[in-house]
């Protein structure tokens, strides 16, 4: 359980050199106690102190890396809050896709191609998936090793090896050890052998219990055997039960620093219909899974899930921004309309979507407002008529069009006069919400 | 050793609102529905009672909607006739309630009279037995007249009517109050305005069990996380005892989801996004399901396939042993 700041302070070097990033050892001790700093930041701390402070200074949920080398490395865990509005979520849930070793050559190649193809571009962002989970369905160690090799040769994604049989696991692990795959899983029945294999190849290990009680028990046993790079699975598979276990694990590790549960958690979907499956996966992404293993590889289902993951893991304090420049939507010419918005990514892309839908080629100029939305930017003095006029000039929109009409968001109608005065352009007040742009454009520009 | 579950103790619970009145209750609905009442975070059944499942209201517009083609195709010809549409929502698509949007009132559109609007609502009431949620076209002036008329003509049915906003709530609240309806209080992604509006409405003597919060969510991929976090904060406030945040929440899922081009753009235009036919409903269903995790009580949806999937998700989340 956590130590107080003063107890930690006693163990520190008391140099007050500030190299840890805060001015004094005392301040550093307080930050450690609050779980907001890591002991590694102090270069002078002694080995004895490290030993004494080990558990107190460790983050509530351990950071685990799966993958290595030039293949994908997925970082899991190290979360500090229950709700994103409390601070932020840091390490987006890794999305893994199951591959069974019973697939014939052609089917395996096809499935891998589909999984590798799960990359998406939308609103200026690039979404990717993270891992391939290879399941030893055949129960045969040679078949398994063979398929694991094929998968490893044909994907850059990180790997999860799934087998109950420690001999099959070792055979496969030997081949892909450089990829640092996640070994799934040590259970009450096989934990000794499985832990030995994972330790030998220095691979992160998943520990599975039949329920929370058994999970605690097996985790403690595995830790006692000297392996601490763990991912945990509470064993539940019904949606509402998984939600409960994931919530409890997160809560106990964050609020109580309950060590046996202070690891990233892996969850598995069970639904067979792709639509049902992504909604089930969504529950686990929303509430605290660090890894979700699923089957659906169809893009139309995976895209909404990845979009939700990206939304959820957006830092509430740091809005996503687009570059402030002239954007050309469609085949623009000198008569195309010009729209002004802010560089808050969502403002920009809402406008872009509607302008596109209007089917009238147009220019859009997002003004740099530090990523704030129209009203907030205006209230903060970052979206005034003078500033917009300046940006229009800097970017040279007057060389792109022969007309002198510019559309501003309806919410800032009050800046129209100033903008007109400063820019010499005729200012048209557009709709308040982006949703109105399409109709507005058709009424005014077609 | 048994792991001790870490249960939160909450001071209070979410309020309830009843939608629709049966004959005995002074209306004509064959069922009335209670939403809200949960004494725990969403679906954490072991720590407090969650007596009522979230419900799905399917959206019906009084004039043929200007929605994306693939959505209209999935709904079929019924979108030309609100009564037939509403019936299909209930009989075939499993709607718990109908969300009637009176777009036809729009002065820049069909410009239907308040009488015509009230007639549409009454025709739908006659055709289906489920509760109705009725909202105006968005033109403030016109909605005043329309909603007052609808409220009067349907007195006693216990409609849920919207939307009351900070700058204009009085006439709608008065109309609901006088005719036994409940009201949707909409605030733009701001927990303080949300609370303030609920206080203002309560001060008009509207009981809190006839107010539903619309937090004005944004769509998946377009800022939904703001609404999600506001909802989580509001729900925490409710459980901690803030009565003016404790009303059930309604989310306009269909409206938000189908604004996104990810929902309707063709595969020819965006080959990297997968087949449109499933992508649209998946986009809408994902929006709805994510909001369930933040505490949504009423989901207003459009696509039958999305409704079906979200219903299943709700069933699974409401399973208790
Ligand atoms: S780096 Fe270490 S010695 Fe220096 S101030 Fe920080 S805690 Fe103290």
XYZ file of C-alpha atoms and ligand atoms in Angstrom:
775
model
C 0.000 0.000 0.000
C 1.171 3.583 -0.644
C 3.630 5.414 1.603
C 3.163 9.012 2.707
C 5.213 11.784 1.147
C 7.241 12.187 4.337
C 8.078 8.501 4.566
C 9.329 8.636 0.992
C 11.256 11.861 1.650
C 13.318 10.130 4.340
C 14.773 7.784 1.720
C 15.718 10.452 -0.832
C 19.270 11.906 -1.190
C 18.197 15.400 -0.006
C 20.396 17.153 -2.525
C 17.581 19.399 -3.703
C 19.294 19.580 -7.060
C 16.106 19.692 -9.072
C 17.196 17.185 -11.700
C 14.039 15.170 -11.155
C 12.033 18.022 -12.602
C 10.686 19.520 -9.377
C 12.767 21.928 -7.270
C 13.256 19.913 -4.065
C 13.445 16.363 -2.813
C 10.379 17.039 -0.679
C 8.337 18.152 -3.662
C 9.500 15.043 -5.506
C 8.472 12.860 -2.575
C 5.004 14.396 -2.614
C 4.699 13.795 -6.347
C 5.755 10.158 -5.855
C 3.214 9.659 -3.109
C 0.507 11.008 -5.383
C 1.563 8.594 -8.132
C 2.460 11.531 -10.379
C 6.178 10.882 -10.673
C 8.443 7.904 -11.125
C 11.451 7.149 -8.919
C 13.614 6.772 -12.020
C 13.565 10.548 -12.483
C 16.049 10.965 -9.619
C 19.531 9.904 -10.740
C 20.950 9.891 -7.203
C 18.587 7.588 -5.368
C 20.403 4.621 -3.736
C 19.722 0.964 -4.391
C 18.506 0.487 -0.827
C 16.099 3.352 -1.205
C 14.851 1.895 -4.485
C 14.138 -1.363 -2.750
C 12.325 0.362 0.104
C 10.317 2.606 -2.151
C 9.709 0.212 -5.005
C 6.051 -0.385 -4.454
C 5.210 3.114 -3.295
C 6.716 4.749 -6.324
C 5.381 2.339 -8.906
C 2.475 3.672 -10.935
C -0.917 2.185 -9.988
C -1.099 0.289 -13.289
C 2.144 -1.007 -14.726
C 3.217 -0.001 -18.228
C 3.669 -3.117 -20.353
C 5.120 -3.186 -23.844
C 4.224 -5.859 -26.352
C 6.283 -6.014 -29.523
C 9.872 -5.072 -30.288
C 12.329 -4.319 -33.026
C 11.033 -2.869 -36.242
C 7.592 -4.389 -35.799
C 4.847 -2.589 -33.944
C 5.333 -1.899 -30.236
C 2.107 -1.506 -28.273
C 2.191 0.246 -24.910
C -0.465 -0.850 -22.452
C -1.595 0.300 -19.032
C -0.101 3.107 -16.961
C -3.479 4.771 -16.577
C -4.077 7.034 -13.593
C -7.775 7.968 -13.565
C -11.259 6.444 -13.708
C -12.752 9.132 -15.939
C -11.166 10.951 -18.842
C -12.428 14.271 -17.461
C -10.336 13.692 -14.315
C -7.211 14.135 -16.445
C -6.902 11.994 -19.543
C -6.479 8.397 -20.663
C -2.963 7.709 -21.932
C -2.582 4.401 -23.716
C -5.334 3.590 -26.179
C -6.747 0.072 -25.971
C -4.740 -2.218 -28.221
C -7.026 -3.867 -30.778
C -6.067 -7.445 -31.642
C -7.512 -9.794 -34.259
C -7.731 -13.519 -33.766
C -6.144 -15.974 -36.184
C -6.546 -19.723 -35.633
C -3.798 -22.190 -36.487
C -6.352 -24.452 -38.155
C -6.660 -22.116 -41.148
C -5.262 -23.536 -44.366
C -2.525 -21.673 -46.159
C -4.788 -19.671 -48.437
C -7.247 -18.697 -45.734
C -4.433 -17.656 -43.432
C -2.830 -15.461 -46.074
C -6.183 -13.884 -46.890
C -6.980 -13.158 -43.272
C -3.581 -11.623 -42.623
C -3.970 -9.445 -45.664
C -7.302 -8.225 -44.317
C -5.868 -7.528 -40.879
C -2.831 -5.750 -42.294
C -5.183 -3.658 -44.401
C -7.014 -2.262 -41.390
C -5.700 1.273 -41.713
C -7.974 4.261 -42.081
C -7.697 7.922 -42.924
C -10.364 10.305 -41.701
C -10.441 13.928 -40.509
C -6.717 14.228 -41.098
C -5.924 11.341 -38.758
C -4.507 7.927 -39.521
C -5.954 4.988 -37.575
C -4.225 1.632 -37.309
C -4.860 -1.621 -35.465
C -2.302 -3.186 -33.179
C -1.942 -6.921 -32.806
C -2.594 -10.359 -34.206
C -3.598 -13.018 -31.661
C -2.632 -16.484 -32.854
C -4.672 -19.247 -31.275
C -3.488 -22.829 -30.926
C -6.898 -24.260 -31.824
C -5.321 -27.365 -33.381
C -3.730 -28.361 -30.076
C -0.699 -29.410 -32.104
C 2.652 -27.804 -31.250
C 4.240 -28.155 -34.701
C 1.220 -26.834 -36.538
C 1.144 -23.931 -34.133
C 4.820 -23.057 -34.479
C 4.470 -23.214 -38.224
C 1.495 -20.822 -38.304
C 3.088 -18.451 -35.802
C 6.119 -18.206 -38.045
C 3.982 -17.500 -41.084
C 2.062 -14.793 -39.254
C 5.254 -13.202 -37.950
C 6.745 -13.185 -41.444
C 3.685 -11.550 -42.892
C 2.729 -8.792 -40.484
C 4.382 -5.885 -38.739
C 1.727 -5.908 -36.045
C 2.542 -7.038 -32.506
C 1.734 -10.641 -31.595
C -0.214 -12.500 -28.932
C 0.472 -16.223 -28.647
C -2.524 -18.117 -27.305
C -2.048 -21.658 -26.073
C -2.652 -23.532 -22.824
C 0.176 -25.881 -23.621
C 3.532 -24.627 -22.389
C 5.440 -26.915 -24.755
C 3.591 -25.542 -27.787
C 4.128 -22.068 -26.401
C 7.852 -22.583 -26.053
C 8.200 -23.931 -29.545
C 6.424 -20.913 -31.017
C 8.080 -18.419 -28.715
C 11.500 -19.629 -29.688
C 10.785 -18.610 -33.274
C 9.376 -15.142 -32.593
C 11.170 -14.232 -29.387
C 12.682 -11.129 -31.011
C 9.141 -9.821 -31.535
C 8.444 -9.844 -27.783
C 4.943 -11.297 -28.135
C 2.448 -11.498 -25.299
C 2.241 -15.022 -23.906
C -1.382 -16.000 -23.198
C -1.883 -17.392 -20.647
C -0.697 -18.614 -17.298
C -3.602 -20.234 -15.441
C -4.039 -21.977 -12.100
C -3.194 -25.255 -13.867
C -0.124 -24.338 -15.886
C 1.353 -21.220 -14.306
C 4.655 -22.749 -13.265
C 5.581 -24.020 -16.690
C 4.121 -21.017 -18.506
C 5.920 -18.540 -16.259
C 9.197 -20.396 -16.786
C 8.760 -20.159 -20.572
C 7.863 -16.467 -20.500
C 10.785 -15.733 -18.200
C 13.223 -17.650 -20.313
C 12.347 -15.607 -23.393
C 11.695 -12.387 -21.463
C 8.199 -12.115 -22.899
C 5.298 -10.337 -21.218
C 2.847 -12.849 -19.758
C -0.915 -12.818 -19.500
C -2.363 -14.319 -16.332
C -5.882 -15.699 -16.456
C -8.100 -16.501 -13.516
C -11.521 -18.141 -13.527
C -12.707 -15.098 -11.570
C -11.239 -12.175 -9.610
C -10.357 -14.356 -6.603
C -8.452 -16.901 -8.608
C -6.832 -14.140 -10.650
C -5.356 -12.561 -7.532
C -4.090 -15.929 -6.432
C -2.387 -16.811 -9.722
C -0.906 -13.306 -10.125
C 0.672 -13.576 -6.693
C 2.119 -16.964 -7.531
C 3.544 -15.764 -10.847
C 5.061 -12.666 -9.199
C 6.576 -14.918 -6.541
C 8.238 -16.856 -9.353
C 9.870 -13.610 -10.392
C 7.856 -12.471 -13.434
C 6.348 -9.003 -13.247
C 5.606 -7.996 -16.852
C 2.013 -9.086 -16.715
C -1.326 -8.549 -18.395
C -4.373 -9.882 -16.559
C -7.614 -11.589 -17.595
C -10.369 -11.995 -15.008
C -11.877 -14.829 -17.037
C -15.395 -13.415 -17.401
C -16.880 -13.397 -20.893
C -20.461 -12.097 -20.560
C -20.581 -8.416 -21.403
C -22.020 -7.172 -18.133
C -19.700 -9.382 -16.075
C -16.648 -8.232 -17.991
C -17.732 -4.624 -17.488
C -17.947 -5.247 -13.771
C -14.566 -6.948 -13.530
C -12.811 -4.336 -15.672
C -14.318 -1.561 -13.553
C -13.356 -3.269 -10.304
C -9.806 -3.960 -11.460
C -9.327 -0.334 -12.536
C -10.865 0.986 -9.344
C -8.886 -1.265 -6.999
C -5.595 -0.495 -8.703
C -6.134 3.264 -8.901
C -7.918 3.959 -5.646
C -6.355 1.308 -3.414
C -3.123 0.591 -5.235
C -4.096 -3.074 -5.001
C -0.916 -4.567 -6.466
C -2.164 -7.904 -7.803
C -4.485 -5.984 -10.157
C -2.044 -3.215 -11.077
C -1.579 -4.471 -14.660
C -3.181 -3.869 -18.047
C -6.276 -5.985 -18.647
C -7.115 -8.088 -21.697
C -10.720 -8.721 -22.824
C -12.229 -10.992 -25.476
C -15.394 -10.551 -27.490
C -17.790 -13.483 -27.764
C -20.471 -12.168 -30.127
C -20.494 -13.773 -33.556
C -22.397 -11.169 -35.574
C -19.907 -8.426 -36.541
C -22.208 -5.565 -35.545
C -22.937 -7.108 -32.135
C -19.262 -7.838 -31.737
C -18.049 -4.271 -32.266
C -20.628 -2.956 -29.806
C -19.393 -5.478 -27.253
C -15.797 -4.448 -27.984
C -16.890 -0.842 -27.516
C -17.992 -1.580 -23.948
C -14.509 -2.870 -23.142
C -12.751 -0.009 -24.910
C -14.930 2.494 -23.032
C -14.469 0.894 -19.663
C -10.944 0.026 -18.985
C -9.649 -2.781 -21.200
C -6.050 -2.275 -22.328
C -6.361 -4.988 -24.971
C -9.389 -6.290 -26.831
C -9.174 -9.427 -28.950
C -11.835 -9.691 -31.638
C -12.675 -11.544 -34.838
C -14.407 -9.112 -37.198
C -11.953 -7.761 -39.737
C -14.439 -5.965 -41.971
C -13.531 -2.337 -42.378
C -17.041 -0.949 -42.033
C -17.249 -2.357 -38.510
C -13.693 -1.683 -37.403
C -13.708 1.984 -38.473
C -16.444 3.095 -36.020
C -14.686 1.236 -33.196
C -11.328 2.862 -33.926
C -13.019 6.260 -34.191
C -14.535 5.782 -30.765
C -11.197 4.718 -29.325
C -9.536 7.815 -30.747
C -12.279 10.082 -29.391
C -12.128 8.546 -25.929
C -8.357 8.827 -25.689
C -8.191 12.429 -26.881
C -6.654 14.576 -24.163
C -9.496 16.801 -22.910
C -6.941 19.562 -22.322
C -5.354 19.418 -25.779
C -7.804 19.758 -28.624
C -6.664 18.376 -31.966
C -5.804 21.125 -34.449
C -5.456 21.496 -38.206
C -2.873 23.640 -39.955
C -3.921 27.200 -40.694
C -3.710 27.432 -44.479
C -5.969 27.673 -47.507
C -7.799 24.374 -48.045
C -9.236 23.656 -51.482
C -12.387 21.555 -51.468
C -13.209 20.200 -54.907
C -12.185 21.706 -58.254
C -11.933 25.326 -57.139
C -11.599 28.337 -59.433
C -11.481 32.123 -59.084
C -15.227 32.286 -58.406
C -15.289 29.740 -55.588
C -16.709 30.834 -52.227
C -14.390 31.389 -49.251
C -15.307 30.159 -45.750
C -13.645 31.092 -42.464
C -13.579 28.792 -39.428
C -11.180 27.972 -36.571
C -8.316 25.478 -36.543
C -10.061 23.302 -33.937
C -10.028 20.044 -35.868
C -13.714 19.312 -35.283
C -14.841 22.788 -36.327
C -12.786 22.519 -39.476
C -13.909 19.024 -40.436
C -17.570 19.751 -39.714
C -17.345 22.698 -42.111
C -15.391 20.653 -44.637
C -17.958 17.849 -44.570
C -20.820 20.246 -45.221
C -18.991 22.172 -47.918
C -18.237 18.888 -49.637
C -21.874 17.871 -49.331
C -22.936 21.147 -50.969
C -21.039 19.991 -54.077
C -19.870 23.571 -54.674
C -16.059 23.742 -54.852
C -14.857 26.182 -52.173
C -11.931 27.462 -50.147
C -11.829 27.077 -46.379
C -9.441 29.050 -44.177
C -9.104 27.835 -40.593
C -7.722 30.596 -38.367
C -5.217 29.515 -35.708
C -7.198 29.856 -32.478
C -5.105 27.348 -30.509
C -7.642 24.701 -31.343
C -10.619 26.373 -29.750
C -14.090 26.396 -31.265
C -15.691 29.479 -32.802
C -17.418 30.935 -29.736
C -14.615 30.155 -27.307
C -12.038 31.605 -29.686
C -14.065 34.758 -30.182
C -14.552 35.206 -26.426
C -10.791 34.829 -25.941
C -10.032 37.478 -28.574
C -8.520 34.982 -31.008
C -11.176 35.238 -33.669
C -11.673 38.986 -34.184
C -12.176 40.777 -37.497
C -8.677 42.288 -37.472
C -6.992 38.955 -36.873
C -8.969 37.184 -39.591
C -8.179 39.991 -42.053
C -4.495 39.589 -41.252
C -4.512 35.836 -41.856
C -6.436 36.226 -45.135
C -3.769 38.639 -46.326
C -0.859 36.504 -45.153
C -2.194 33.426 -46.889
C -2.879 35.366 -50.061
C -6.478 34.378 -50.690
C -6.912 37.490 -52.828
C -4.675 35.938 -55.476
C -6.843 32.828 -55.584
C -10.234 34.394 -56.190
C -11.415 37.332 -58.223
C -14.449 38.099 -56.046
C -14.221 39.674 -52.604
C -16.815 37.799 -50.563
C -15.985 35.873 -47.419
C -18.341 33.744 -45.275
C -17.981 33.797 -41.472
C -19.740 31.566 -38.895
C -23.145 32.860 -37.775
C -22.115 32.830 -34.129
C -19.662 35.681 -34.717
C -21.899 37.947 -36.783
C -20.688 40.795 -34.555
C -17.217 40.773 -36.117
C -18.568 41.342 -39.649
C -18.139 45.129 -39.639
C -14.600 45.019 -38.297
C -13.559 42.324 -40.769
C -15.029 44.322 -43.645
C -13.208 47.432 -42.537
C -9.849 45.700 -42.101
C -9.950 43.465 -45.166
C -12.025 45.495 -47.575
C -13.955 42.296 -48.349
C -17.698 41.956 -48.346
C -18.596 39.805 -45.314
C -21.452 37.296 -45.536
C -22.734 35.915 -42.235
C -23.198 32.164 -42.649
C -25.245 29.745 -40.546
C -24.414 29.223 -36.877
C -23.963 25.488 -37.083
C -21.910 23.752 -39.745
C -24.996 21.636 -40.421
C -26.613 24.618 -42.132
C -23.780 25.253 -44.591
C -24.889 22.873 -47.291
C -28.322 24.498 -47.655
C -26.773 27.954 -47.254
C -24.246 27.268 -49.997
C -26.845 26.000 -52.422
C -29.024 29.058 -51.753
C -26.176 31.559 -52.124
C -23.646 30.150 -54.536
C -25.272 27.861 -57.062
C -8.402 -15.341 -0.344
C -11.518 -13.607 -1.602
C -11.067 -10.253 -3.271
C -13.122 -7.570 -1.568
C -15.129 -5.678 -4.226
C -14.627 -1.955 -4.036
C -18.166 -0.602 -4.089
C -18.858 3.109 -4.194
C -21.410 4.503 -1.786
C -23.544 7.132 -3.400
C -25.632 9.706 -1.609
C -28.448 9.699 -4.092
C -29.807 8.335 -7.353
C -30.969 9.430 -10.774
C -34.536 10.707 -10.870
C -37.259 8.958 -12.841
C -39.535 10.267 -15.571
C -42.618 8.472 -16.891
C -43.272 8.641 -20.624
C -46.822 8.266 -21.838
C -50.078 7.840 -19.958
C -52.357 4.798 -20.203
C -56.129 4.992 -20.011
C -56.077 4.692 -16.214
C -53.499 7.480 -16.112
C -55.548 9.823 -18.237
C -54.119 9.116 -21.693
C -54.535 6.561 -24.450
C -51.159 4.749 -24.487
C -51.175 0.984 -24.207
C -47.983 1.208 -22.138
C -46.212 3.880 -20.171
C -42.457 3.692 -19.683
C -40.300 4.751 -16.764
C -36.758 5.888 -17.448
C -33.982 6.696 -14.974
C -33.878 5.720 -11.316
C -30.431 4.146 -11.298
C -28.462 4.241 -8.054
C -25.104 3.325 -9.588
C -22.905 4.124 -12.566
C -24.115 2.616 -15.844
C -24.718 -1.141 -15.577
C -22.763 -1.569 -12.317
C -25.652 -3.630 -10.953
C -23.765 -4.969 -7.933
C -23.421 -1.563 -6.391
C -26.894 -0.107 -6.677
C -30.246 -0.813 -8.241
C -30.713 -0.111 -11.940
C -34.468 -0.534 -12.164
C -35.136 0.667 -15.714
C -33.345 -0.178 -18.912
C -32.416 2.561 -21.390
C -35.040 2.897 -24.113
C -34.878 3.524 -27.857
C -37.173 6.042 -29.527
C -37.161 5.779 -33.312
C -37.291 9.056 -35.179
C -40.189 9.899 -37.492
C -40.584 13.208 -39.309
C -43.923 14.688 -40.348
C -42.676 15.514 -43.836
C -40.379 13.342 -45.935
C -36.948 13.865 -44.386
C -33.941 15.267 -46.175
C -31.742 12.429 -44.906
C -28.855 10.683 -46.668
C -30.003 8.350 -49.453
C -28.733 5.080 -47.963
C -30.681 5.750 -44.768
C -33.847 6.583 -46.682
C -33.461 3.437 -48.760
C -33.229 1.306 -45.644
C -36.419 2.854 -44.267
C -38.317 2.514 -47.524
C -41.480 4.192 -48.711
C -42.964 4.730 -45.260
C -40.938 7.917 -44.855
C -43.588 9.629 -46.956
C -46.272 8.860 -44.385
C -45.505 9.531 -40.703
C -48.361 7.334 -39.490
C -47.337 4.283 -41.479
C -43.718 4.986 -40.561
C -44.500 5.130 -36.845
C -46.459 1.902 -37.059
C -43.583 0.163 -38.771
C -41.172 1.457 -36.114
C -43.244 -0.223 -33.437
C -44.445 -3.360 -35.220
C -41.303 -4.305 -37.091
C -38.345 -2.407 -35.696
C -39.078 -2.684 -31.980
C -39.308 0.996 -31.031
C -39.949 1.594 -27.328
C -41.236 5.069 -28.201
C -41.594 7.308 -31.250
C -39.536 10.485 -31.548
C -41.648 12.790 -33.725
C -39.811 15.683 -35.298
C -42.191 18.297 -36.721
C -39.883 19.525 -39.468
C -42.920 20.371 -41.587
C -43.548 23.411 -39.405
C -40.426 25.110 -40.752
C -41.421 28.472 -42.285
C -38.676 28.002 -44.910
C -39.970 24.526 -45.686
C -43.497 23.108 -45.823
C -44.630 25.775 -43.331
C -47.395 23.642 -41.890
C -49.830 25.275 -39.502
C -49.911 24.429 -35.799
C -53.247 22.723 -36.445
C -51.760 20.506 -39.134
C -48.854 19.616 -36.863
C -51.179 18.759 -33.991
C -53.193 16.570 -36.329
C -50.101 14.597 -37.358
C -49.238 13.990 -33.714
C -52.789 12.880 -32.958
C -52.836 10.574 -35.974
C -49.639 8.920 -34.766
C -51.074 8.628 -31.265
C -54.102 6.889 -32.750
C -51.945 4.496 -34.774
C -49.450 3.316 -32.131
C -49.676 2.464 -28.439
C -46.175 3.498 -27.369
C -45.301 6.862 -25.753
C -44.376 9.809 -27.961
C -41.545 12.311 -27.796
C -42.370 15.408 -29.849
C -40.011 18.202 -30.862
C -40.398 21.242 -33.094
C -38.657 22.253 -36.303
C -36.036 24.475 -34.663
C -37.523 27.839 -35.666
C -38.027 29.469 -32.279
C -41.032 31.643 -33.141
C -42.877 28.983 -35.048
C -42.160 26.299 -32.479
C -43.844 28.447 -29.828
C -47.145 28.292 -31.642
C -46.807 24.715 -32.786
C -45.812 23.199 -29.468
C -48.507 25.050 -27.529
C -51.101 23.753 -29.966
C -49.745 20.190 -29.852
C -49.616 20.271 -26.048
C -53.237 21.371 -25.811
C -54.567 18.945 -28.375
C -52.864 15.994 -26.692
C -53.498 16.977 -23.066
C -53.108 14.073 -20.655
C -50.988 11.883 -22.982
C -47.845 12.655 -21.041
C -45.736 13.390 -24.085
C -42.113 14.299 -23.673
C -41.838 17.631 -25.510
C -38.858 19.643 -26.641
C -36.861 21.550 -26.670
C -36.555 24.083 -23.885
C -33.353 26.122 -24.056
C -31.916 28.771 -21.800
C -33.059 31.692 -23.970
C -36.495 30.285 -24.544
C -38.078 27.789 -22.270
C -41.028 29.544 -20.731
C -43.779 29.004 -23.273
C -42.927 25.336 -23.799
C -42.638 24.632 -20.078
C -45.939 26.398 -19.443
C -47.623 24.390 -22.204
C -46.274 21.105 -20.807
C -47.176 22.059 -17.270
C -50.744 22.935 -18.145
C -51.403 19.808 -20.190
C -49.689 17.088 -18.212
C -46.618 16.671 -20.455
C -42.915 16.486 -19.641
C -40.161 18.647 -21.096
C -36.712 18.204 -22.655
C -34.204 20.740 -21.300
C -31.365 21.225 -23.804
C -28.046 22.820 -22.911
C -25.026 23.075 -25.182
C -22.327 20.868 -23.674
C -22.066 22.844 -20.470
C -22.826 21.387 -17.099
C -23.467 24.747 -15.451
C -25.964 25.846 -18.079
C -27.575 22.414 -17.837
C -28.036 22.850 -14.122
C -29.135 26.470 -14.417
C -31.798 25.587 -16.973
C -33.164 22.807 -14.786
C -33.399 25.277 -11.914
C -35.218 27.831 -14.067
C -37.687 25.209 -15.263
C -38.232 23.936 -11.716
C -38.903 27.463 -10.580
C -41.900 27.491 -12.894
C -43.231 24.669 -10.677
C -42.432 21.949 -13.142
C -41.734 18.870 -11.007
C -38.261 17.407 -11.570
C -39.814 14.076 -12.514
C -41.117 15.715 -15.668
C -37.768 17.043 -16.916
C -35.301 15.181 -19.156
C -31.810 16.525 -19.907
C -30.571 16.786 -23.499
C -26.808 17.384 -23.172
C -26.489 18.085 -26.933
C -24.038 15.383 -27.804
C -21.909 15.610 -30.935
C -21.479 12.715 -33.311
C -19.016 9.856 -33.247
C -15.746 11.092 -34.671
C -16.885 14.707 -34.397
C -16.533 15.560 -30.744
C -18.721 12.915 -29.093
C -16.152 12.741 -26.299
C -17.189 16.183 -25.078
C -20.779 15.052 -24.595
C -19.603 11.753 -23.160
C -17.570 13.501 -20.482
C -20.314 16.020 -19.693
C -22.702 13.112 -19.253
C -20.288 11.226 -17.007
C -19.801 14.325 -14.880
C -23.524 14.981 -14.717
C -24.253 11.417 -13.736
C -21.628 11.538 -10.992
C -23.212 14.786 -9.785
C -26.615 13.104 -9.688
C -25.329 10.151 -7.667
C -23.584 12.511 -5.287
C -26.879 14.195 -4.569
C -27.235 17.126 -6.970
C -30.971 17.105 -7.681
C -30.640 19.602 -10.499
C -28.422 17.233 -12.472
C -30.343 14.108 -11.562
C -32.804 13.963 -14.455
C -32.619 11.164 -17.027
C -30.711 11.993 -20.223
C -31.886 11.882 -23.834
C -29.470 11.760 -26.794
C -30.197 12.618 -30.435
C -28.081 9.782 -31.744
C -29.565 9.396 -35.225
C -29.332 13.086 -36.014
C -25.688 13.290 -34.987
C -24.546 9.996 -36.478
C -26.041 10.571 -39.930
C -24.468 14.007 -40.269
C -21.081 12.310 -40.495
C -19.976 11.369 -43.975
C -18.488 8.214 -42.481
C -22.101 7.062 -42.119
C -23.362 7.799 -45.621
C -20.479 8.285 -48.064
C -20.366 5.658 -50.787
C -17.688 3.027 -51.005
C -16.790 4.391 -54.431
C -15.852 7.745 -52.875
C -14.124 6.271 -49.811
C -12.902 2.783 -50.713
C -10.857 2.587 -47.516
C -13.894 2.741 -45.236
C -15.624 -0.506 -46.109
C -19.147 -1.193 -47.352
C -21.601 1.657 -46.824
C -24.568 -0.642 -46.253
C -23.287 -1.771 -42.849
C -21.044 1.199 -42.148
C -23.951 3.631 -41.704
C -25.862 1.584 -39.140
C -22.603 0.590 -37.425
C -21.671 4.260 -37.121
C -25.060 5.052 -35.570
C -25.021 2.001 -33.290
C -21.509 2.791 -32.073
C -22.593 6.347 -31.250
C -25.540 5.054 -29.234
C -23.644 2.305 -27.441
C -20.832 4.624 -26.391
C -23.356 7.041 -24.882
C -24.980 4.192 -22.946
C -21.672 3.844 -21.119
C -21.948 7.498 -20.073
C -25.477 7.054 -18.730
C -27.892 7.772 -21.611
C -31.494 6.841 -20.748
C -33.303 7.612 -24.011
C -31.655 7.090 -27.407
C -33.310 8.719 -30.420
C -32.303 6.606 -33.407
C -33.022 6.165 -37.104
C -31.732 3.000 -38.764
C -33.546 -0.293 -37.968
C -30.336 -2.319 -38.124
C -28.653 0.030 -35.645
C -31.689 -0.133 -33.364
C -31.611 -3.912 -33.401
C -27.939 -4.109 -32.460
C -28.202 -1.506 -29.700
C -31.243 -3.274 -28.243
C -29.173 -6.418 -27.984
C -26.309 -4.511 -26.374
C -28.745 -3.066 -23.819
C -30.176 -6.500 -23.077
C -26.728 -7.871 -22.373
C -25.836 -4.944 -20.152
C -29.056 -5.286 -18.177
C -28.543 -9.013 -17.501
C -28.301 -9.765 -13.817
C -27.817 -13.128 -12.226
S 16.823 14.648 -8.391
Fe 16.831 13.477 -6.529
S 18.274 14.542 -5.262
Fe 17.768 15.965 -6.868
S 16.040 17.135 -6.040
Fe 15.165 15.446 -7.144
S 14.896 13.922 -5.575
Fe 16.291 15.364 -4.743
